[in-house]
Amino acid sequence: MKTQYRFTYLALLAVGLMFFGIACDSAGDNEEPLDPMDPPPVETFDRAGMLDNVANNIILPAYAAFQESTDALQAAVAAFAGDPTAATLVPAQDALKATRMAWQEVSMFQFGPAESVALRGVLNTYPTNTTQINDNIVAGSYTLGSIQNIAAGGFPAMDYLLHGEGLTPDEIVAQFTSDADASARVQYLTDNVDFVKSNTDFVVQQWAANGGNYVGTFLSEDNGGTDVGSSLGQLINAVVLHFERFTRDGKIGIPAGVRSAGVPRPKATEAFYAGYSVELAKANLESIGRLFSGVTAAGQDGLGLEDNLDFIEQGALADDIVTTLQESITAIEGLSDPLKAQIDDDVNKVVATFTKMQELVVLLKVDMTSFLGISITYQDTDGD
Amino acid sequence: MPPGLSGDMLQVEGPRGTTVSIPLALDAEAGVKSLTLAVDGGGPTSLSVTTGTMQANYTHSFDIPGATTLGTVFNLVFTLTDEEDAITRVTAMVTTTKSIDTPSTYEFSRNGETSVSYSGQIERLDQLEAIKAYIKTADGGAVVSEQVFLDMFANTGGDGAGNFTFTSTKQLKDKTFVPDLDAQLFEDMFARAAAASVDGNAGVEATNGTAGLIVRENSGNTVLVDENGREFTQFIEKGLMGAVLYNQIYNTYLTDVRIGNDVENFELSEGKNYTAMEHHWDEAFGYWDPPLDFTSPWPSERGSEDRFWSHYSNTVDNVNNGLLGTNSLIMTALKEGRTAIVNNDLAAKDTQRDVLYGAFELVAAGTAVHYINDTIGFLGEGKTGEAFHVLSEAWAFTNALRYSPQRTMDLGELETIMETDFGSDGNFWNATVLGLNTAKSKIVAAFPDLAPVQDDL
């Protein structure tokens, strides 16, 4: 223990000295005109290069993969809708899972085009409202994406439709064939796929350089700083908010009951009916981890937030984040699917995972942002 | 040596209501016989001079009339006749200048005392605060009474029938936009809120077609909404901000009836330290009720000093460092307009009035877009309770665009936004992101100043 204290003390001292050095440098830069005799200006981090890597090598490929998966989902659901059998059901279920996995790679990019269509909310609000879904099917008239139906559409609704609660494949198929509302249910499923697809296509089109060219806006010099409206500011706000509210809380904490006085809510798991919520959570956290390190889905390492922190001599924080990310992933790996069963079985393990992820919130939201000069603009409370 | 009466042109200036001195050197070798003055081509009047002198200094005092408008020039022609009936003339041009320069804060005085008063407006804003506080109890599940609302609205008995903690001779109802009164818009809302509060009190959860309580996900607090998901607190509070506060600014105090060129702007109102025109302008200011040194950007630690409309101006004033600057825009116009009135600069007063008609609407439009963005944001988080709340705000701020006689968007356009784009059939449960974005683009198109900050708001 004694050694550890000493180490901490030395580390703090080192950080303090380093700050002193930085402060002197920047004061000199600001106040005095450039003189040929002056040492060359302090090298700055290649933020533009980092944003370029994030946009072109991470975000755009992730959206492309997600879009492809929605195409495949549309095809698989069309095959099932045209001939609902156990044989066509499984590919539809698999395609839904593949799409939901691909979604984990883009869901945290809720800014710009995705924000403008409320993508995360309209595609993936859960727990899904089965009463509303069934009412819609019976009514045969509904607007997907309306406030009324925000929890009755998208992936969680398809999760319910294609898996059901405790149904055999034949029983699921029967709902689309012999049930009184079978054809309306087929229609509802198809409408949902089309809805997912049209929203996805819009966002992809808006990002594309040859479309809405949001990538151009994102990489423009105007947005290259660290102020509130900057691309880095938007990216970090979106990702940290997503991690806090949708990865930590939505996927783990809320089902474990941390927002309901410790009373678990197993139905609030992301893939309640299909039962692969843990897998989705793991994928989401891994993609956040890759984004932090600047690593592409294919494993190619480029500039990321980690490099930015390293560059400004915050390697210890960067390491801390990487370690805590890995520990969080390990904690998630220690949970078994279906998450509902895990909660029923041993909810403490789920709560412990939430607690581990909470450490990451502090590191990302407080420490990382302060060193990078980014303001967190989203709030946890209401104005009035 | 002052100029003599040798055909010189004298330039003199002073503010209205003051006396200026015009120094003349009388020079007549044959001796002065008479001196006359003709003002602006009028008949000459004799001035009292010592006759027979060959040289004398003479100072004429000229009173610039108090009702003179800024920049008015008086031509004073002095004619000197000597004993041999030789005539010399000099013209003095008296230009009316400003009495004051624009002050840095909204503070104006006369004879050492403030000339600004808007206590009646403050009393009405206090009444609106009380009404808002009362309807908010229904958000928490309390039963509210239609009669209490009616008494507060009409200020029955001078204390809202005991529902105000203060007394006042003013009321909100008699200042409400007349077509809204004709339609019993607010009375109807009070009755529906009271009825819904009974359901809210019984724990009824709002659903499509049923009024009741909705949980706001962020705070866990509930709000009372009607059968179409519309939050009573927002509709009543922000509704009255439009129907009373903006209506009074737009349709009363900025109109020619109150601040037109014929309104008294010299004689003080009886027993007061202001002219009628000054006071009317101040009353418009009072309905906005900002801190006297309000500006852009406004320090967050002083965020509690603004109120109702000035509060929402500050909400959209400086978003994500994108400066819309409504605080300064409006404050500058109010200060310059009031200064122009003191200076009797009628053209400048009218110019600032036009600025205000645009700027007050910009606040409402910007705030509407702000809440549309919030609604889309909450939908992105799947938070429908929060979405109902902010969509109610968006509706009410869009509604406030109805009240100006110089309204930027026409009533039909506004109706479509409020009753279709914010959810078909006037039902928020039907609201979609597509509709919200449609509404947003319509408002931004009508108010181009919003375009650069539309996504930051």
PDB file of C-alpha atoms in Angstrom, chain A residues 60 65 89 112 115 166 210 213 217 246 264 273 275 293 345 349 351 366 379 381 384:
ATOM      1  CA  LEU A  60     -19.212   6.143 -42.889  1.00  0.00           C
ATOM      2  CA  ALA A  65     -22.640  -1.753 -43.155  1.00  0.00           C
ATOM      3  CA  LEU A  89     -38.865 -17.260 -40.327  1.00  0.00           C
ATOM      4  CA  GLY A 112     -26.319  15.755 -37.457  1.00  0.00           C
ATOM      5  CA  GLU A 115     -30.373  13.606 -34.732  1.00  0.00           C
ATOM      6  CA  GLY A 166     -42.354 -18.019 -25.241  1.00  0.00           C
ATOM      7  CA  ASN A 210     -22.338  13.056 -53.015  1.00  0.00           C
ATOM      8  CA  ASN A 213     -22.529  15.992 -47.628  1.00  0.00           C
ATOM      9  CA  THR A 217     -19.669  19.828 -42.820  1.00  0.00           C
ATOM     10  CA  PHE A 246     -28.308   4.077 -23.643  1.00  0.00           C
ATOM     11  CA  PRO A 264     -35.428  -5.186 -11.716  1.00  0.00           C
ATOM     12  CA  TYR A 273     -38.077 -11.525 -27.023  1.00  0.00           C
ATOM     13  CA  GLY A 275     -32.881 -12.914 -25.917  1.00  0.00           C
ATOM     14  CA  SER A 293      -8.881   4.346 -29.936  1.00  0.00           C
ATOM     15  CA  ASP A 345     -30.808 -15.535 -11.593  1.00  0.00           C
ATOM     16  CA  LYS A 349     -23.781  -9.350 -11.397  1.00  0.00           C
ATOM     17  CA  VAL A 351     -25.658  -4.235 -11.118  1.00  0.00           C
ATOM     18  CA  VAL A 366     -15.538  14.674 -16.690  1.00  0.00           C
ATOM     19  CA  GLN A 379     -28.326  18.066 -19.113  1.00  0.00           C
ATOM     20  CA  THR A 381     -32.482  17.872 -15.447  1.00  0.00           C
ATOM     21  CA  ASP A 384     -38.860  24.027 -15.898  1.00  0.00           C
TER      22      ASP A 384
END
